[in-house]
Short mmCIF file of C-alpha atoms (C1' of nucleotides) in Angstrom, two decimals:
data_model
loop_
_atom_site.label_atom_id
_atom_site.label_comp_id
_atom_site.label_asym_id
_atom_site.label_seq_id
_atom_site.Cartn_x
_atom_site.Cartn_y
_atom_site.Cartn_z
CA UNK Z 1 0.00 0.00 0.00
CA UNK Z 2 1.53 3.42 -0.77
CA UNK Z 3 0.62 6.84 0.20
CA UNK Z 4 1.73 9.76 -1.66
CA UNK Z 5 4.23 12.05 0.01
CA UNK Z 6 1.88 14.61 1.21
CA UNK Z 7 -0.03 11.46 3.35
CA UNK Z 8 3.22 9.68 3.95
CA UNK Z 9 5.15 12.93 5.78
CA UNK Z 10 1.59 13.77 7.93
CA UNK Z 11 1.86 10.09 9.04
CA UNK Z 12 5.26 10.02 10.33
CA UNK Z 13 4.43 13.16 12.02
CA UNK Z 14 1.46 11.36 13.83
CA UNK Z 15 3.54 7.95 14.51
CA UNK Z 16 5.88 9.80 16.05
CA UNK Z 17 3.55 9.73 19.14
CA UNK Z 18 1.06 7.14 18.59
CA UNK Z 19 0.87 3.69 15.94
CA UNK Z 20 -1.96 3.36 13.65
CA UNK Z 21 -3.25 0.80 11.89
CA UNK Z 22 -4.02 0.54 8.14
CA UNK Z 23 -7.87 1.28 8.62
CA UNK Z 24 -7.47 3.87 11.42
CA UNK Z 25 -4.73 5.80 8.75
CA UNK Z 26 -7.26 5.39 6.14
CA UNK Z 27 -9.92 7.16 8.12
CA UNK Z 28 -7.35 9.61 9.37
CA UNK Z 29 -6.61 10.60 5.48
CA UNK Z 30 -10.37 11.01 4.49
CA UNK Z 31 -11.01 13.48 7.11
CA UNK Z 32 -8.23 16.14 5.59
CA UNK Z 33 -8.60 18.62 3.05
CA UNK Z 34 -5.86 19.35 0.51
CA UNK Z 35 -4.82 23.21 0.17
CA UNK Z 36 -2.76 24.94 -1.84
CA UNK Z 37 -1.93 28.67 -1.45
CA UNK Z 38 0.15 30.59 -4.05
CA UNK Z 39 3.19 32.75 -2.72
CA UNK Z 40 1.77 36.16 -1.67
CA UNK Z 41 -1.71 34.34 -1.29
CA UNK Z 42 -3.46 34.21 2.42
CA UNK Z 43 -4.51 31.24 4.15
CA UNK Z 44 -6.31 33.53 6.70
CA UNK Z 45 -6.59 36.91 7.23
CA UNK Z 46 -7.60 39.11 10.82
CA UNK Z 47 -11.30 38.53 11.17
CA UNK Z 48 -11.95 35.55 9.32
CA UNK Z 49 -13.03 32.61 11.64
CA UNK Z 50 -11.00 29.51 11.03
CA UNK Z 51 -12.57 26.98 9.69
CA UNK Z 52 -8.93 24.81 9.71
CA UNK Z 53 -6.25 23.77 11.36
CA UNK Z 54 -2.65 22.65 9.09
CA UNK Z 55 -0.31 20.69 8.29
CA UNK Z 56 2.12 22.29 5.74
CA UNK Z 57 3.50 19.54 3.09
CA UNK Z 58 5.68 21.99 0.93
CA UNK Z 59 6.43 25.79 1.22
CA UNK Z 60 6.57 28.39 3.75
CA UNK Z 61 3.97 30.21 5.23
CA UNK Z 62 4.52 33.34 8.07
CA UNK Z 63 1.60 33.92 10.85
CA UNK Z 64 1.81 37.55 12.17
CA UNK Z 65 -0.62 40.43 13.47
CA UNK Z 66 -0.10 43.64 12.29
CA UNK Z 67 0.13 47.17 14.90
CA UNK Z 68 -1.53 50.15 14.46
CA UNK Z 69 1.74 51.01 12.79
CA UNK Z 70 1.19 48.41 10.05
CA UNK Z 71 4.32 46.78 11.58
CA UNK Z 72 4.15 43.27 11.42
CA UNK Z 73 4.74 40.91 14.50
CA UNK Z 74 5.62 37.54 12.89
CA UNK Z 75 4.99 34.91 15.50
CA UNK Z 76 6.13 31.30 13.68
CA UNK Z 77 7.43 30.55 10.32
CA UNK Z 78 5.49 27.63 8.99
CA UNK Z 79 7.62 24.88 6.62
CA UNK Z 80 6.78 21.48 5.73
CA UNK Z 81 6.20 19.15 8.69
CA UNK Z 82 4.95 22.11 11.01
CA UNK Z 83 1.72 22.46 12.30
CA UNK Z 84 0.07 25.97 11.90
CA UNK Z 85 -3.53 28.08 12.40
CA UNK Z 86 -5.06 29.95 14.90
CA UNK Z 87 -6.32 27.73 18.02
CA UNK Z 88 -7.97 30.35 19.33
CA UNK Z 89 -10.28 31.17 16.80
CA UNK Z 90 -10.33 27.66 16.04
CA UNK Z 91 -11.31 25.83 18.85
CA UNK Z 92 -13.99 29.24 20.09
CA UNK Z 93 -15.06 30.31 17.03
CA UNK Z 94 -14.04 34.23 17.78
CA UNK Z 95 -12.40 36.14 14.52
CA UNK Z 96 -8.85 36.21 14.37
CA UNK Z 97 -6.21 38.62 14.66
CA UNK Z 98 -3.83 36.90 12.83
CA UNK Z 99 -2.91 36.92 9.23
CA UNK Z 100 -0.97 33.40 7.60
CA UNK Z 101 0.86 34.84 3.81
CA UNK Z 102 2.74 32.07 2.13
CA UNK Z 103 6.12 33.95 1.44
CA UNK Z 104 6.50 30.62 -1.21
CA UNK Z 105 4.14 27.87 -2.86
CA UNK Z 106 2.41 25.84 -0.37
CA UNK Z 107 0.55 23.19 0.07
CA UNK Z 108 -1.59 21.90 3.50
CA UNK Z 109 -3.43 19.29 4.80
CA UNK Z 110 -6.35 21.07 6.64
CA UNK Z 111 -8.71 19.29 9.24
CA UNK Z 112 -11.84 21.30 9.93
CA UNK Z 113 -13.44 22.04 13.12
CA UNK Z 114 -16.01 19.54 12.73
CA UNK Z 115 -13.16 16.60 11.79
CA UNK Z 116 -11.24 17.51 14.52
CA UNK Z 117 -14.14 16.86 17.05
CA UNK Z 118 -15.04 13.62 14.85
CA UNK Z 119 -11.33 12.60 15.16
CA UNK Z 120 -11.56 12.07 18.75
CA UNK Z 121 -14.60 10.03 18.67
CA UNK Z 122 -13.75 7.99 15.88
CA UNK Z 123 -9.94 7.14 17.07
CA UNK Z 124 -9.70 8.50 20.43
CA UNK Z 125 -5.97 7.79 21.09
CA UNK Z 126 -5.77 10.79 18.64
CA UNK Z 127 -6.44 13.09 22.36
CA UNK Z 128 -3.00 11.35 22.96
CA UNK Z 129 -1.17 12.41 19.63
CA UNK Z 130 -2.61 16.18 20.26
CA UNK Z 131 -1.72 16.15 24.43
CA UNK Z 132 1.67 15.17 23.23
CA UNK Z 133 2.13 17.59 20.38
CA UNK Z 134 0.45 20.43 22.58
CA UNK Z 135 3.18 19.51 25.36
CA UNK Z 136 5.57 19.97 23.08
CA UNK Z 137 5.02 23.44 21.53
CA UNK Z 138 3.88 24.23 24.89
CA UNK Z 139 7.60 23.55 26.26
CA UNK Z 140 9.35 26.00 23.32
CA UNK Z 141 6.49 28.66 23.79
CA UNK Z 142 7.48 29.21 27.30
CA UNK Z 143 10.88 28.96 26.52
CA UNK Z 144 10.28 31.77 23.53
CA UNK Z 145 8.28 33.59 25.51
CA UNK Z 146 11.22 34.48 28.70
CA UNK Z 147 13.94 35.08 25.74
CA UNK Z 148 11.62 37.56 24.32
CA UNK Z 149 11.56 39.86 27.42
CA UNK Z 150 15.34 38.49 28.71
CA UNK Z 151 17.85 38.22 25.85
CA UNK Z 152 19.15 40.97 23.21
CA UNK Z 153 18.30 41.18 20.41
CA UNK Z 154 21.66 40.19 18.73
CA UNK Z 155 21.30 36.80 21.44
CA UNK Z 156 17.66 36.29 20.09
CA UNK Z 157 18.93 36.61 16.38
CA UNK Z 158 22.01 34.21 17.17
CA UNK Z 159 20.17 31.67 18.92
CA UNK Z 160 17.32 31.60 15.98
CA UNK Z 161 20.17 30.89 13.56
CA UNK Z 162 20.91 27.36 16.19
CA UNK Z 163 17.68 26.67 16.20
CA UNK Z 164 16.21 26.89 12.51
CA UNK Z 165 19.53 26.74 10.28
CA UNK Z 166 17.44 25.73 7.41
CA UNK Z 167 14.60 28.48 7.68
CA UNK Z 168 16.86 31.51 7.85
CA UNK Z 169 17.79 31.21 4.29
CA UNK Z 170 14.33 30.75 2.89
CA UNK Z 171 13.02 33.96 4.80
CA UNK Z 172 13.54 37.48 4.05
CA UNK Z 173 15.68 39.80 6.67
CA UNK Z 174 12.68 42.10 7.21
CA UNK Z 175 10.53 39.14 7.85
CA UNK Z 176 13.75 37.80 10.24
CA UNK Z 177 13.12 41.53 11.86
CA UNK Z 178 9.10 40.99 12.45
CA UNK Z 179 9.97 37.94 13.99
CA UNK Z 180 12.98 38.94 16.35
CA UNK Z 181 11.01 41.73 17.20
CA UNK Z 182 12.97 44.67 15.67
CA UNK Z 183 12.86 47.12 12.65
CA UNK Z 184 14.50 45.94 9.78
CA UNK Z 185 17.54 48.42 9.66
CA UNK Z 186 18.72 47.07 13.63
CA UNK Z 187 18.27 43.92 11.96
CA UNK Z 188 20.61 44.75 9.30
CA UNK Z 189 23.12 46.23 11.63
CA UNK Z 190 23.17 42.94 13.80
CA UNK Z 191 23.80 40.71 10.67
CA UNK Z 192 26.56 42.66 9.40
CA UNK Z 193 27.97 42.77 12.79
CA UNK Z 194 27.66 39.22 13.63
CA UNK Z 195 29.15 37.77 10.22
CA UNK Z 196 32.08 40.50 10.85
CA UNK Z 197 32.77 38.57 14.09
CA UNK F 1 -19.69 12.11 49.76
CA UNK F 2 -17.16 14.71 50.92
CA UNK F 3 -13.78 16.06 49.72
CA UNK F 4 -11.36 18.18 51.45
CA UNK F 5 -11.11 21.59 49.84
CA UNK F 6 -7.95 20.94 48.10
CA UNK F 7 -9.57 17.66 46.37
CA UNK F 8 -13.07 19.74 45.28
CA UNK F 9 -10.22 22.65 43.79
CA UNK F 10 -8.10 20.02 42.00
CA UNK F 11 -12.07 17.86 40.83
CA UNK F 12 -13.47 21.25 39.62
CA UNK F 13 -10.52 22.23 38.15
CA UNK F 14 -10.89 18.52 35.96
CA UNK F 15 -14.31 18.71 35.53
CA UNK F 16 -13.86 21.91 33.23
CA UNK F 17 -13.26 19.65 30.57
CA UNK F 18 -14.17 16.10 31.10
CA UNK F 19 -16.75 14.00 33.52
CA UNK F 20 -15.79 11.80 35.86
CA UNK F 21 -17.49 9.25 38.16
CA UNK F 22 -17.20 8.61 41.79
CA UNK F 23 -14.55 5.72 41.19
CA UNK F 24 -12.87 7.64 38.77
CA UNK F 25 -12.66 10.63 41.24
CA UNK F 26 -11.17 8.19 43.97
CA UNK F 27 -8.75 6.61 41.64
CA UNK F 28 -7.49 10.01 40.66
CA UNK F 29 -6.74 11.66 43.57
CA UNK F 30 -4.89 8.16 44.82
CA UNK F 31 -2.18 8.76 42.54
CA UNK F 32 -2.01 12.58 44.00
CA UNK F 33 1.31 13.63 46.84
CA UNK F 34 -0.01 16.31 49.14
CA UNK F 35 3.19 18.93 48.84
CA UNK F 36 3.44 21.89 51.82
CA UNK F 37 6.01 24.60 50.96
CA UNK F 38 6.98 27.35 53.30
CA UNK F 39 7.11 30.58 52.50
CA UNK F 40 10.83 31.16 50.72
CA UNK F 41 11.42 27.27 50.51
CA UNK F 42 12.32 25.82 47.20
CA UNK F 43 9.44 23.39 45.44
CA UNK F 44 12.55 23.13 42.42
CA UNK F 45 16.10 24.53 41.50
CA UNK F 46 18.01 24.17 38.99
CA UNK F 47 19.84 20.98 37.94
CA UNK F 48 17.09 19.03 39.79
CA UNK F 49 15.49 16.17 37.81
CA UNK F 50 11.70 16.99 38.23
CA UNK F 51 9.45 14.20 39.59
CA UNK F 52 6.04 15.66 39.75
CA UNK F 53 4.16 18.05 37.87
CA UNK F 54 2.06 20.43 40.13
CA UNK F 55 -1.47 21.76 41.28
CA UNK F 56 -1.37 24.43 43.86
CA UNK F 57 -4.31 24.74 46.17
CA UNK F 58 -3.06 27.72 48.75
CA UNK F 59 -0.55 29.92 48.24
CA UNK F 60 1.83 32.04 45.47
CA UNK F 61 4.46 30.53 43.61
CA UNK F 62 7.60 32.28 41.15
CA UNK F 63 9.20 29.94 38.60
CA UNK F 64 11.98 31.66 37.15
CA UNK F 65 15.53 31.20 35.58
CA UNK F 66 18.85 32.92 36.32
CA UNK F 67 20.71 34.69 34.12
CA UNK F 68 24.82 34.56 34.62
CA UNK F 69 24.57 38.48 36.46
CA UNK F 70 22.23 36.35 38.79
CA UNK F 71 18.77 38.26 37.85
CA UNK F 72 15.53 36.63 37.87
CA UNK F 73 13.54 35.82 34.41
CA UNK F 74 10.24 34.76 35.81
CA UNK F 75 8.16 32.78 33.58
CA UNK F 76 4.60 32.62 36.02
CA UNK F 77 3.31 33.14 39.00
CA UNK F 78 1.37 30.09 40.55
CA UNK F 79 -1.28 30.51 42.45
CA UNK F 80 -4.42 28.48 43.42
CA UNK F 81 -6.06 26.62 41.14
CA UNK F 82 -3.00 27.22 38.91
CA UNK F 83 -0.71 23.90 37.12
CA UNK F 84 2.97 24.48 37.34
CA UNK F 85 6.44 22.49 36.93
CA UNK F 86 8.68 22.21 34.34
CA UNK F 87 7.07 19.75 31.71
CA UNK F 88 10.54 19.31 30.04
CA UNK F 89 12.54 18.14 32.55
CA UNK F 90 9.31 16.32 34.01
CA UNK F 91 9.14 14.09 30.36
CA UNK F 92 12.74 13.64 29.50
CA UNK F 93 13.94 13.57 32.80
CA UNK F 94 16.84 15.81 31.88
CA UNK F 95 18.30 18.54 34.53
CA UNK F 96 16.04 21.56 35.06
CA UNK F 97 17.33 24.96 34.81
CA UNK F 98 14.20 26.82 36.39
CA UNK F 99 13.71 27.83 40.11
CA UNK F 100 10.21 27.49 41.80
CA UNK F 101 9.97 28.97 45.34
CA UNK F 102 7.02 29.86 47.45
CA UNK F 103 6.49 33.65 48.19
CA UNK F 104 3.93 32.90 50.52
CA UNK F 105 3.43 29.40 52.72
CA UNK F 106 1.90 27.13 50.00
CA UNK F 107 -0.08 23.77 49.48
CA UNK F 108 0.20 21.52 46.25
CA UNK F 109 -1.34 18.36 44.56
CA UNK F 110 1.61 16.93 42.81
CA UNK F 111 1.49 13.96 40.54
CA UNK F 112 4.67 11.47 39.85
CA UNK F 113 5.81 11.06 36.32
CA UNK F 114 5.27 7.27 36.87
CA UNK F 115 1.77 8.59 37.88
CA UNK F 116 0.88 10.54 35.15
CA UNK F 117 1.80 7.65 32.45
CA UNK F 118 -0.40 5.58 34.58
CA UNK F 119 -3.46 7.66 34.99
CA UNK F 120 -3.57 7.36 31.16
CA UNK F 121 -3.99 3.77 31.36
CA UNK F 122 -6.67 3.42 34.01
CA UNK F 123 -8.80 6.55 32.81
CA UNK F 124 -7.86 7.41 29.22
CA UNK F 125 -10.25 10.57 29.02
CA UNK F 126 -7.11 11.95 31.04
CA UNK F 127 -5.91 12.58 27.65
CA UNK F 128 -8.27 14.90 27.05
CA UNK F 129 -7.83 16.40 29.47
CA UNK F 130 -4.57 17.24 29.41
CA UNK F 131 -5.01 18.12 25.43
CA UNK F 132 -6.94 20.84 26.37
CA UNK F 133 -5.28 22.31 28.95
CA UNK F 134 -2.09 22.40 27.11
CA UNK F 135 -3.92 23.79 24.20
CA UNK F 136 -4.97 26.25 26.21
CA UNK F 137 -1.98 27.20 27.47
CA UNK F 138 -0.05 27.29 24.67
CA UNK F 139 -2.96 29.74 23.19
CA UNK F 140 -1.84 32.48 25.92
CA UNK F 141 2.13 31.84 25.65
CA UNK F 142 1.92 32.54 21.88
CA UNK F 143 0.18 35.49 22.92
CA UNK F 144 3.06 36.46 25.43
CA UNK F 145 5.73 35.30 23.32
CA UNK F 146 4.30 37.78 21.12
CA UNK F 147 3.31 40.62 23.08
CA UNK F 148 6.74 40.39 24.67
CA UNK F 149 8.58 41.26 21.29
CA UNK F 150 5.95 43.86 20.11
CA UNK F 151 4.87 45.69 23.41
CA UNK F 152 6.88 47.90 25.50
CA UNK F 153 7.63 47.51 29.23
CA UNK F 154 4.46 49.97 30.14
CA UNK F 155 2.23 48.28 27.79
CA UNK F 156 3.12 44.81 29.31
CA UNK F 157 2.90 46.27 32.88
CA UNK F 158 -1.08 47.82 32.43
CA UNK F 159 -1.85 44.37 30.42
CA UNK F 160 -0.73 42.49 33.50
CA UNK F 161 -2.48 44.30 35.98
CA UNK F 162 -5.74 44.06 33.65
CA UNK F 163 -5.14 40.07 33.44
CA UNK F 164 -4.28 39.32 36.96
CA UNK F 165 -5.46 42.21 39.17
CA UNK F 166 -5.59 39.76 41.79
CA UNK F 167 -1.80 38.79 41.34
CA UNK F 168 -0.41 42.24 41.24
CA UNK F 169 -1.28 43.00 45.13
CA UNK F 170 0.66 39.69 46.25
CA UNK F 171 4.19 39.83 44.63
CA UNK F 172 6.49 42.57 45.19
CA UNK F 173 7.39 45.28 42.74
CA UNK F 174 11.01 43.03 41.70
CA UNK F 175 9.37 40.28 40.97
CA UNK F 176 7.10 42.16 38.96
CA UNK F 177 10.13 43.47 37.20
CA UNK F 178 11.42 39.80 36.34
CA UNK F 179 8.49 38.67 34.50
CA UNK F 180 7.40 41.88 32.54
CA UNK F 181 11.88 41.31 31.37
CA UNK F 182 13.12 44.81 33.18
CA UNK F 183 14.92 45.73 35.64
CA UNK F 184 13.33 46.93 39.32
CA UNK F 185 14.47 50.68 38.99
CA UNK F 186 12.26 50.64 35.88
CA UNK F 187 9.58 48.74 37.21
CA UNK F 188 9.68 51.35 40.04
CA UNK F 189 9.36 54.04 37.49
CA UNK F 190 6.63 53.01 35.12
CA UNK F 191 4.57 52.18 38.46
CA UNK F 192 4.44 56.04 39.59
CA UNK F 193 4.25 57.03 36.13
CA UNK F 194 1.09 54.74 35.09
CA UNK F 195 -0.52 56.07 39.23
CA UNK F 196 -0.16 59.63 38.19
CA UNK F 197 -2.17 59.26 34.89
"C1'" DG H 1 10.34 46.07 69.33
"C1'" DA H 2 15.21 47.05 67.82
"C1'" DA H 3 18.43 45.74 64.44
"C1'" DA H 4 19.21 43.84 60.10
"C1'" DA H 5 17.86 42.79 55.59
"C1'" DA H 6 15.26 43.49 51.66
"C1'" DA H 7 12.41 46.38 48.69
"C1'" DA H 8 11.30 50.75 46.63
"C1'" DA H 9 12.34 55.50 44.92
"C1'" DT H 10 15.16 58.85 42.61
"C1'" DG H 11 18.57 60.71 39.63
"C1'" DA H 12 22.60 61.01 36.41
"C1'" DA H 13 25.26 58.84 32.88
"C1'" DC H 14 24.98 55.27 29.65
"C1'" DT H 15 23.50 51.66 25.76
"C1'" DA H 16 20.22 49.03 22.91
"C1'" DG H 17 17.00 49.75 19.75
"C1'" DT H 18 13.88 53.31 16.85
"C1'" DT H 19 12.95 56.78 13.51
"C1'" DT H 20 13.65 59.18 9.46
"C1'" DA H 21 15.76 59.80 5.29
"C1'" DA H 22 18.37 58.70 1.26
"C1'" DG H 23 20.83 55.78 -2.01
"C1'" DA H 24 22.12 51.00 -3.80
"C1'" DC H 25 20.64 46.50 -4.88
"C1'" DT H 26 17.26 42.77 -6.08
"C1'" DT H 27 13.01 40.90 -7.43
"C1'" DT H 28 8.65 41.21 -9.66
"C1'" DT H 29 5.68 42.47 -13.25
"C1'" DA H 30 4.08 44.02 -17.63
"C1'" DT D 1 13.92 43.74 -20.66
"C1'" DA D 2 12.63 48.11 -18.71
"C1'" DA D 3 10.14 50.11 -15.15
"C1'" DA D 4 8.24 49.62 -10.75
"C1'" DA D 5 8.17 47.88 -6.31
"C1'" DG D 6 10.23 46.01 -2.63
"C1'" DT D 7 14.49 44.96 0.16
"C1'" DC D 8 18.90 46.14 2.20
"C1'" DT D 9 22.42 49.40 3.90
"C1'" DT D 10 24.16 53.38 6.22
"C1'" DA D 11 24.04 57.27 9.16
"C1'" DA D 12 22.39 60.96 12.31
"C1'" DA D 13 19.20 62.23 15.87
"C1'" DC D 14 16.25 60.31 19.13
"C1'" DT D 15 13.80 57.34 23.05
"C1'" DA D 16 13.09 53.24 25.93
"C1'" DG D 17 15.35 50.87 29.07
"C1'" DT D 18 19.95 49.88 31.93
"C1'" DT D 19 23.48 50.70 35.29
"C1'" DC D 20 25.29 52.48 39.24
"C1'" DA D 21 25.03 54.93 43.38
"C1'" DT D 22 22.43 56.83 47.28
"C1'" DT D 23 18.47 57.47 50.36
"C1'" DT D 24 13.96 56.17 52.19
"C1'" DT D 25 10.53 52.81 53.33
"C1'" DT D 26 8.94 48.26 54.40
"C1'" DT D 27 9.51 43.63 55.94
"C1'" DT D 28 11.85 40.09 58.43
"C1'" DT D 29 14.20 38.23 62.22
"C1'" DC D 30 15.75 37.50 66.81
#
DNA sequence: GAAAAAAAATGAACTAGTTTAAGACTTTTA
DNA sequence: TAAAAGTCTTAAACTAGTTCATTTTTTTTC
């Protein structure tokens, strides 16, 4: 039995936690809708209500909200194999503040609010694949959120370079900025300081 | 059938999100430590490996890191009715690096990581429970991850006094200053500057 | 309840990060 | 492939936040 690569990479994700079996995986598949989003397309924009959450299969996507100043506050670059949305809106049903731009050619798996809930009943050990992936982001969230308010931001700009080595190149430096946290000229100035070190 | 106060605290707490039954409820809190920290005591410091994860039922908590000049990045406050620990060390067993210390005498629930797995095997809805909570908590650190790049120190200050007015009164003005990310003499500042408006 | 320790306030000199503006470089679009 | 639009760099003037030092106020301890 073969699955094609979009299917295949969403079901190592998920058996990275939990093992399916053929049947359950089949079910698992038929509840997902495939997306694809041009670059410079949205996937969501402030005030919509989600209707989805994703799975990105190819491309790169950037969630931010934007200040009064039109600045934009980019909170998680999206690639394949990451998770993305808004849970809030999601899971209450409230409009979003957040905006989701592919900054290439994407594609998703989507699973709707009403899949999600069926998910649960239908294969409940999926409440264990979703505590554990929770946990997870949960753990670097807290960690992101003290180096927000207790490193530089040369430190935060350093350590983001550890962290995501293959990301940085696929991004733009003002995106890098929204991200970080600062304007993109201090953002310039740290880079060019940095690789003169 | 009655329960202590710190049982119906830790029940109600559960029963936000899934139902239990009398057996269920007995079960549960059988695999619970009761914890008793005095005030200035350590509940965790750094390099410990964590064994329980944490309810508190009386009392205030700080979990916080240190940086190398020795100040304080505090990540919560935990107070009743609040979860705390650190979930990383708690599931890998690897060395903590946060601090938790009581800053008034407190009283916790705490349950063992051998515990925890098992709880999932005698009442699997536990998984749902715990999905939601972490989803839930992982909805309001994106939000401070965020807010802690994009806001400044005032802004953070008058949204932390409008989401916990009932934390503000109970910590001192430092420990303010390590979780808004600034330094006391600041704190002390934006304090007589936000009174005077 | 006096002495000691910790927290809070204030101010002056400093540094990290912003703003504004202008020119060079790169990518997109027609 | 030329024009337009967006991105990156640099620099000068500015502001949010830090550091250090001192005094006052509050809390803790014996």
């Amino acid at each position: 039995m073969y699955y094609k690569e979009s299917h295949t990479l969403i079901l190592n994700n998920i058996e990275r936690f939990i093992d399916l079996t053929k049947l359950e995986k089949q079910k698992y598949l038929s509840l997902l809708t495939e997306i694809k989003v041009k670059k410079k397309a949205f996937l969501m924009q402030a005030n919509d209500v989600t209707k989805y959450e994703y799975f990105i299969t190819k491309g790169c996507l950037k969630v931010y909200t934007l200040d009064e100043d039109g600045a934009q506050h980019i909170s998680m670059f999206a690639v394949e194999g990451y998770w993305t949305g808004d849970m809030a809106s999601f899971m209450t049903k409230e409009p979003t503040r957040y905006f989701i731009k592919a900054t290439e050619h994407s594609e998703l798996l989507g699973i709707s609010r009403t899949n999600y809930h069926l998910l649960f009943q239908e294969i409940p050990k999926f409440e264990k694949f979703y505590r554990i992936l929770y946990q997870r982001s949960l753990i670097s969230y807290i960690q992101r959120s003290n180096h927000g308010m207790s490193l530089t931001a040369e430190e935060r700009y350093i350590e983001f370079k550890k962290k995501y080595p293959k990301i940085v190149n696929r991004i733009t430096q003002k995106d890098l900025a929204g991200y970080i946290g600062i304007t993109p000229e201090f953002m310039s100035k740290i880079i060019s300081k940095v690789n003169r070190m």
